[in-house]
Amino acid sequence: RVLDDAGEARGEWRPELSPDVLRRGLRAMMLTRAYDERMVRVQRQGKTSFYMKSTGEEAVAVAAAMAIDRNDMCFPTYRQQGLLVARDWPLRDMMNQVYSNSGDRLRGRQMPVFYSSREAGFFSISGNLGTQYSQAVGWAMASAASRDSRIAAAWIGDGATAEGDFHYALTFASVYRAPAILNIVNNQWAISSFAGFAGGEATTFAARGLAYGLPSLRVDGNDFLAVFAATQWAAARARANLGATVIELVTYRADGHSTSDDPSRYRAADEASAWPLGDPIERLSRHLTAIGEWDEVRHAALAEELKEHVREEGRASEALGTLGQGPQHDRASMFDDVYKEMPAHLRRQREQMLEGR
Amino acid sequence: RVLDDAGEARGEWRPELSPDVLRRGLRAMMLTRAYDERMVRVQRQGKTSFYMKSTGEEAVAVAAAMAIDRNDMCFPTYRQQGLLVARDWPLRDMMNQVYSNSGDRLRGRQMPVFYSSREAGFFSISGNLGTQYSQAVGWAMASAASRDSRIAAAWIGDGATAEGDFHYALTFASVYRAPAILNIVNNQWAISSFAGFAGGEATTFAARGLAYGLPSLRVDGNDFLAVFAATQWAAARARANLGATVIELVTYRADGHSTSDDPSRYRAADEASAWPLGDPIERLSRHLTAIGEWDEVRHAALAEELKEHVREEGRASEALGTLGQGPQHDRASMFDDVYKEMPAHLRRQREQMLEGR
Amino acid sequence: MARMNMIQAINSAMDICLANDQKVVVFGQDVGYFGGVFRATDRLQERHGETRVFDAPIAEGGIIATAVGMGAYGMRPVVEIQFADYIYPGTDQLISEAARLRYRTAGEWWSPITVRTPYGGGIYGGQTHSQSPEGIFTHVAGLKTVIPSNPYDAKGLLIAAIEDDDPVLFFEPKRLYNGPFDGHHDRPVTAWSKHPAGEVPEGHYQVPLGKAAVVRPGSAVTVLVYGTMVHVALAAAEETGIDAEVIDLRTLVPLDLETIVASVDKTGCCVIVHEATLTCGFGAELAALVQQHCFYSLEAPIERVAGWDTPYPHAFEWDYFPGPARVGAALRRAVER
Amino acid sequence: MARMNMIQAINSAMDICLANDQKVVVFGQDVGYFGGVFRATDRLQERHGETRVFDAPIAEGGIIATAVGMGAYGMRPVVEIQFADYIYPGTDQLISEAARLRYRTAGEWWSPITVRTPYGGGIYGGQTHSQSPEGIFTHVAGLKTVIPSNPYDAKGLLIAAIEDDDPVLFFEPKRLYNGPFDGHHDRPVTAWSKHPAGEVPEGHYQVPLGKAAVVRPGSAVTVLVYGTMVHVALAAAEETGIDAEVIDLRTLVPLDLETIVASVDKTGCCVIVHEATLTCGFGAELAALVQQHCFYSLEAPIERVAGWDTPYPHAFEWDYFPGPARVGAALRRAVER
Ligand SMILES: Cc1ncc(C[n+]2csc(CCOP(=O)(O)OP(=O)(O)O)c2C)c(N)n1
Ligand SMILES: Cc1ncc(C[n+]2csc(CCOP(=O)(O)OP(=O)(O)O)c2C)c(N)n1
Ligand SMILES: [Mg+2]
Ligand SMILES: [Mg+2]
């Protein structure tokens, strides 16, 4: 932890960051939150089927994205949309995916928020928890074997650490010294069950890394500066071919698991309002204010600007359709990309569908 | 480690064991080795298809079996035949399994050495590495839930710790405080690859347990007294409902992986003869001699007696058949036990086989 | 008698088994305190305690592995895999262990586990919340596979599965939880409360494993279905006016071949419908068996209507889902021979 | 031209791909320094270095997962699963990831991995060293499944698989490694060196995926086989003197349906043989397709000869293995209609 309650940055882990960089981080976190808020609204309006927010966890993704290189490869979960935002990926493209509309690069195939962007170095999100974590290590092994300086950064939730892929990732990362940053996002909840059900009570998640001989850090995930500093350190190690680092990011899922979830059924109503660890956005803006680089007027203005920006992007995306209203891609396209070339049996099936058989 | 090179027992972990108990342990280890030697010979003679020795690892199984209760449940790998021997299970019954003969309780269904004995508290050995480890934790959870004082003891090889089941076992054991002893048999080899390929270079296997909040011990697996003491301690913890303990047993696979293996292809010829950590049998007999409870004459006599015993048991078992010569169970029995009651389609298939269709 | 939807019927089955047999335990992700993401275990922890109904780590492999171990101890674990799409990390323990334990020990040990898991599409779940993987497990000797299509059967079959001494995979058609959805996604679904099969006894009863049900007698064509497709087939029969005999298999393994053969010998043709992808789906086995046993009474090729051989596409759910139109067309082709 | 057994042919295929394409890497348990428990990767580490040919931890799930990640990076990983019986911990990464990556990203990413694994019985391997799990993977859209039956095809198909941009499962009939075993376990096996298909070019060539081979032309009955069963079927044809047309499928998915249909339309009957358990094996799909496409030319029920629906029993290997006697009996039944 670098930022204290007063917004002061303390300790040796305090990174040297210019006010501009800090403001960029603040902006990306605020934009991520504004985006989340709009998308939940449009989901309620029936414009799409599902949505997942990252409220309270914006620093985990945004600070990490800013601490690694633009072309390092990210293997995220469904709660790191902040990576795309921090990498200035167009919101309208993300919205097109959420709407499965005619502009969706994924051609309406994936559930909302399962983004993919090769260009943004953002690996395809799988609905299956944990699988990306071990894949990231494979990607990093390949990068190292190719004498490529790019590293891989992966994220996994506290709950998903119980999957075999977590164990595979740490084992292979240790055995092959993979240049990877293995982030564990401990937001204290896995849908309705708290982190203890992944073994997070008996010890920390960071401790897991040590058991494989991997240096491991445990940081305040709502502290932009701390996340940035830890990630920067891990990235430098990986690039120096010193291998992988495990980073546990302690944060808090401030909202429901998804639009299909009702947290009031399993956690105290006031727990969220108490907001353990505080709001990462507030904390960074307090710090900027403390160092005289920010104030309420600018904050309010920025909030307004971002809200307007999200609205515009939303209009642009909805012009390309929504899941509720369409338009969408041509349904016949659903037979493409199962294989590189469409085999005969899929051509037959496409015919059948078009003939209504 | 309790036994030093001179055969002296030192340190606070030194268990209070009567010379009789030690002699029983020595006998079981020597019998296990004599058994292994004969079975490899008969395999070479074509009397069965396959065999796996535990040479050099006898203490791992025998001392553990003696340190837990007779009705605690063991979930072994294929290298803990010493458990059955230490529990005085008839060798001829084990041989019947190896021969898949008419006396084989498993009705010729399993490959040699994949023993199973409910009566001996020895769980069915699976060909699939690691699966028994997580099952043992489930068994232990059930025992605890049933307020049963029996505990589970499981074994896994260094190589197999890389499987997901290892991670599941430690996670569930930690979350549910399962009364289990989780042994990791680090014999430094996994067929041709050394323990480093399971991440055993960067750290110890015992360290894995700590990462899940489980107390973990690392013991000299060729030291009968050390294995006994560690197991006894872990068993007491489990029975007091303090949860699971991880024990790494450092030992050495003194021979090939199996009769299908040729270690000269992947490890130095003299490595085995150097015998890292020494021979557990020699070390215990040296200790007994040091305390004036054993001598060469008695040792030689015992060796002779055991050899004769194995020969007799072999004759008794071979009278019931060998894989090469038969007799075996009725082949129609191969349709039994797929389900509790044989469904129609299997009855049809059995008919077909008998009619040669 | 009470009126129950499918979730309530499934909940009641577990509730009764927990009450009748101390050896029954229920666990899985979010099933304990929360009562399951589909509410199937609602209140069970409250009623039966935390040691018998509890939450599990997110490790399907570990859930099934520990269930197998508990089964070996002598318990009857009932585990929930939150979505059938997530069962794959558990395949090794299911195929290599649960299915084979009795065989490899010649009956010395066995694993009487029940694995409940919601399957099938129709809820905009995309490729990872819509799959029908039953065909993978029906290939595995030693496993039983059960798929109910209504509350009455769901409760009776689940009780039978839990009380059965073999490992049973119990696939729950999630699209049917609230009502007999017939594939007309543009129309409101009638609630189970208005359906005869929504009449469910409160107490203990079994619907035997391995017995199919003729849910619509007919003479023109035999339709083999299970789960969600039962109601789609019934709708297609009504809408085409074709006198189809609709057979709800209910149990895939062991299969009620007699009922199938008797029907096809009578009708002379057969349409098979499932939501799983076509190639190597359970329909392939059905077609192989029907042509083998009814070869001389078949008057037309057996038709398979199934999910296309692609992942389940989020936006094109209703082009993927084998609805009444496709099934109706197949019925027509079958009778217009 | 050189004389190679199947292991040498497979080794040569990997050797050539490693030499031609820096993006090819080979790894798996014991494949590096040791050269594989079946010697398939013998000397490859020596020739191509430890970063391109290496040992892996005992974690099939991790092996396939890291291969998928390497594939996403742009490499062409070729991994070995030591026995097909141990592929199950990798099913999630194969089914949920490798098979779907291209689809779910609309072609933005893909996973050109090749998974080699020895399958089938006949070596007294019992239930955990004898399985034929191909039918589980042929159900999965996005995967290709290849099974060679001789050294020439093995090399050409493996090169094609490695150079293919889709994930390919390459099942190697371990009983054929040393010779064309025909099921007569009581007779010596003739070595590949005495078999025409043991003539293998030293250099690079492909046998295209998706093309079957008519290995024995005939007019009386069509026999559909792959892997070990090719030689069993040929033996059965010779021994019964029945003029069978034996088709070696070579690739199961995508399937060469044309060749199959043309043959059955000609012969009027069809026998399908595989070693995998009968129920829901790949033979079920073949039977379903043949009856659908050849209904009006079929003169007798399609026969399936397969492994019994039990685990592979160690002591009764030869009662389990579908040998020439069983296949011959099926041929007779087919022609004596
Ligand atoms: C293999 C698998 N099992 C179960 C699920 C269902 N599921 C989706 S999210 C979730 C909880 C994940 O919790 P955590 O890993 O802590 O991530 P968080 O949602 O807190 O960010 C579960 C159980 C899944 N998607 N994949
Ligand atoms: C799931 C699985 N993968 C691979 C194998 C093949 N295999 C059998 S033993 C073995 C080596 C195991 O090494 P280790 O766990 O250290 O046990 P040890 O043989 O040294 O006692 C391997 C890879 C297997 N039996 N099961
Ligand atoms: Mg979480
Ligand atoms: Mg070992």
Tab-separated table of N, CA and C in Angstrom, chain C residues 17-52:
chain	number	residue	atom	x	y	z
C	17	CYS	N	-34.507	-36.613	0.208
C	17	CYS	CA	-33.379	-37.548	0.357
C	17	CYS	C	-32.500	-37.156	1.533
C	18	LEU	N	-32.310	-35.859	1.725
C	18	LEU	CA	-31.522	-35.406	2.875
C	18	LEU	C	-32.195	-35.806	4.178
C	19	ALA	N	-33.527	-35.715	4.187
C	19	ALA	CA	-34.271	-36.043	5.413
C	19	ALA	C	-34.286	-37.551	5.664
C	20	ASN	N	-34.402	-38.332	4.591
C	20	ASN	CA	-34.534	-39.792	4.747
C	20	ASN	C	-33.224	-40.500	5.015
C	21	ASP	N	-32.140	-39.946	4.540
C	21	ASP	CA	-30.883	-40.682	4.571
C	21	ASP	C	-29.737	-39.764	4.987
C	22	GLN	N	-29.221	-40.020	6.187
C	22	GLN	CA	-28.129	-39.196	6.699
C	22	GLN	C	-26.895	-39.264	5.802
C	23	LYS	N	-26.834	-40.264	4.954
C	23	LYS	CA	-25.645	-40.405	4.104
C	23	LYS	C	-25.667	-39.464	2.910
C	24	VAL	N	-26.804	-38.816	2.683
C	24	VAL	CA	-26.895	-37.903	1.550
C	24	VAL	C	-26.302	-36.543	1.925
C	25	VAL	N	-25.415	-36.051	1.084
C	25	VAL	CA	-24.888	-34.687	1.242
C	25	VAL	C	-25.033	-33.971	-0.101
C	26	VAL	N	-25.181	-32.660	-0.028
C	26	VAL	CA	-25.385	-31.856	-1.230
C	26	VAL	C	-24.374	-30.727	-1.228
C	27	PHE	N	-23.589	-30.620	-2.286
C	27	PHE	CA	-22.671	-29.477	-2.336
C	27	PHE	C	-22.346	-29.075	-3.771
C	28	GLY	N	-21.736	-27.915	-3.880
C	28	GLY	CA	-21.415	-27.338	-5.182
C	28	GLY	C	-21.225	-25.838	-5.038
C	29	GLN	N	-20.886	-25.198	-6.139
C	29	GLN	CA	-20.627	-23.763	-6.095
C	29	GLN	C	-21.910	-22.982	-5.839
C	30	ASP	N	-21.903	-22.176	-4.778
C	30	ASP	CA	-23.046	-21.327	-4.429
C	30	ASP	C	-24.301	-22.096	-4.013
C	31	VAL	N	-24.188	-23.378	-3.741
C	31	VAL	CA	-25.400	-24.138	-3.396
C	31	VAL	C	-25.760	-24.045	-1.919
C	32	GLY	N	-24.796	-23.673	-1.082
C	32	GLY	CA	-25.046	-23.691	0.353
C	32	GLY	C	-25.865	-22.514	0.845
C	33	TYR	N	-25.183	-21.509	1.350
C	33	TYR	CA	-25.864	-20.356	1.942
C	33	TYR	C	-26.815	-19.699	0.952
C	34	PHE	N	-26.361	-19.579	-0.286
C	34	PHE	CA	-27.114	-18.843	-1.308
C	34	PHE	C	-28.281	-19.662	-1.846
C	35	GLY	N	-28.111	-20.962	-1.928
C	35	GLY	CA	-29.193	-21.809	-2.439
C	35	GLY	C	-29.133	-22.057	-3.933
C	36	GLY	N	-27.964	-21.762	-4.528
C	36	GLY	CA	-27.792	-22.077	-5.950
C	36	GLY	C	-28.176	-20.941	-6.868
C	37	VAL	N	-27.421	-20.759	-7.942
C	37	VAL	CA	-27.713	-19.651	-8.852
C	37	VAL	C	-29.072	-19.843	-9.533
C	38	PHE	N	-29.556	-21.081	-9.572
C	38	PHE	CA	-30.907	-21.308	-10.108
C	38	PHE	C	-31.890	-21.631	-8.980
C	39	ARG	N	-31.424	-21.466	-7.732
C	39	ARG	CA	-32.251	-21.664	-6.543
C	39	ARG	C	-32.628	-23.123	-6.295
C	40	ALA	N	-31.939	-24.051	-6.916
C	40	ALA	CA	-32.332	-25.458	-6.776
C	40	ALA	C	-32.119	-25.983	-5.358
C	41	THR	N	-31.177	-25.373	-4.627
C	41	THR	CA	-30.917	-25.848	-3.258
C	41	THR	C	-31.395	-24.832	-2.215
C	42	ASP	N	-32.299	-23.993	-2.620
C	42	ASP	CA	-32.846	-22.962	-1.747
C	42	ASP	C	-33.316	-23.562	-0.414
C	43	ARG	N	-32.842	-22.981	0.695
C	43	ARG	CA	-33.256	-23.367	2.049
C	43	ARG	C	-32.731	-24.737	2.511
C	44	LEU	N	-32.056	-25.473	1.660
C	44	LEU	CA	-31.638	-26.811	2.082
C	44	LEU	C	-30.586	-26.741	3.184
C	45	GLN	N	-29.687	-25.768	3.106
C	45	GLN	CA	-28.672	-25.649	4.149
C	45	GLN	C	-29.329	-25.265	5.475
C	46	GLU	N	-30.251	-24.346	5.388
C	46	GLU	CA	-31.011	-23.905	6.564
C	46	GLU	C	-31.666	-25.126	7.236
C	47	ARG	N	-32.256	-25.992	6.426
C	47	ARG	CA	-32.988	-27.138	6.982
C	47	ARG	C	-32.087	-28.277	7.430
C	48	HIS	N	-31.012	-28.515	6.715
C	48	HIS	CA	-30.237	-29.735	6.990
C	48	HIS	C	-28.829	-29.473	7.519
C	49	GLY	N	-28.477	-28.203	7.646
C	49	GLY	CA	-27.202	-27.899	8.285
C	49	GLY	C	-26.030	-27.774	7.322
C	50	GLU	N	-25.000	-27.108	7.819
C	50	GLU	CA	-23.851	-26.768	6.963
C	50	GLU	C	-22.941	-27.943	6.675
C	51	THR	N	-23.057	-29.013	7.461
C	51	THR	CA	-22.169	-30.141	7.152
C	51	THR	C	-22.793	-31.038	6.093
C	52	ARG	N	-24.067	-30.837	5.796
C	52	ARG	CA	-24.722	-31.711	4.810
C	52	ARG	C	-25.065	-30.977	3.523
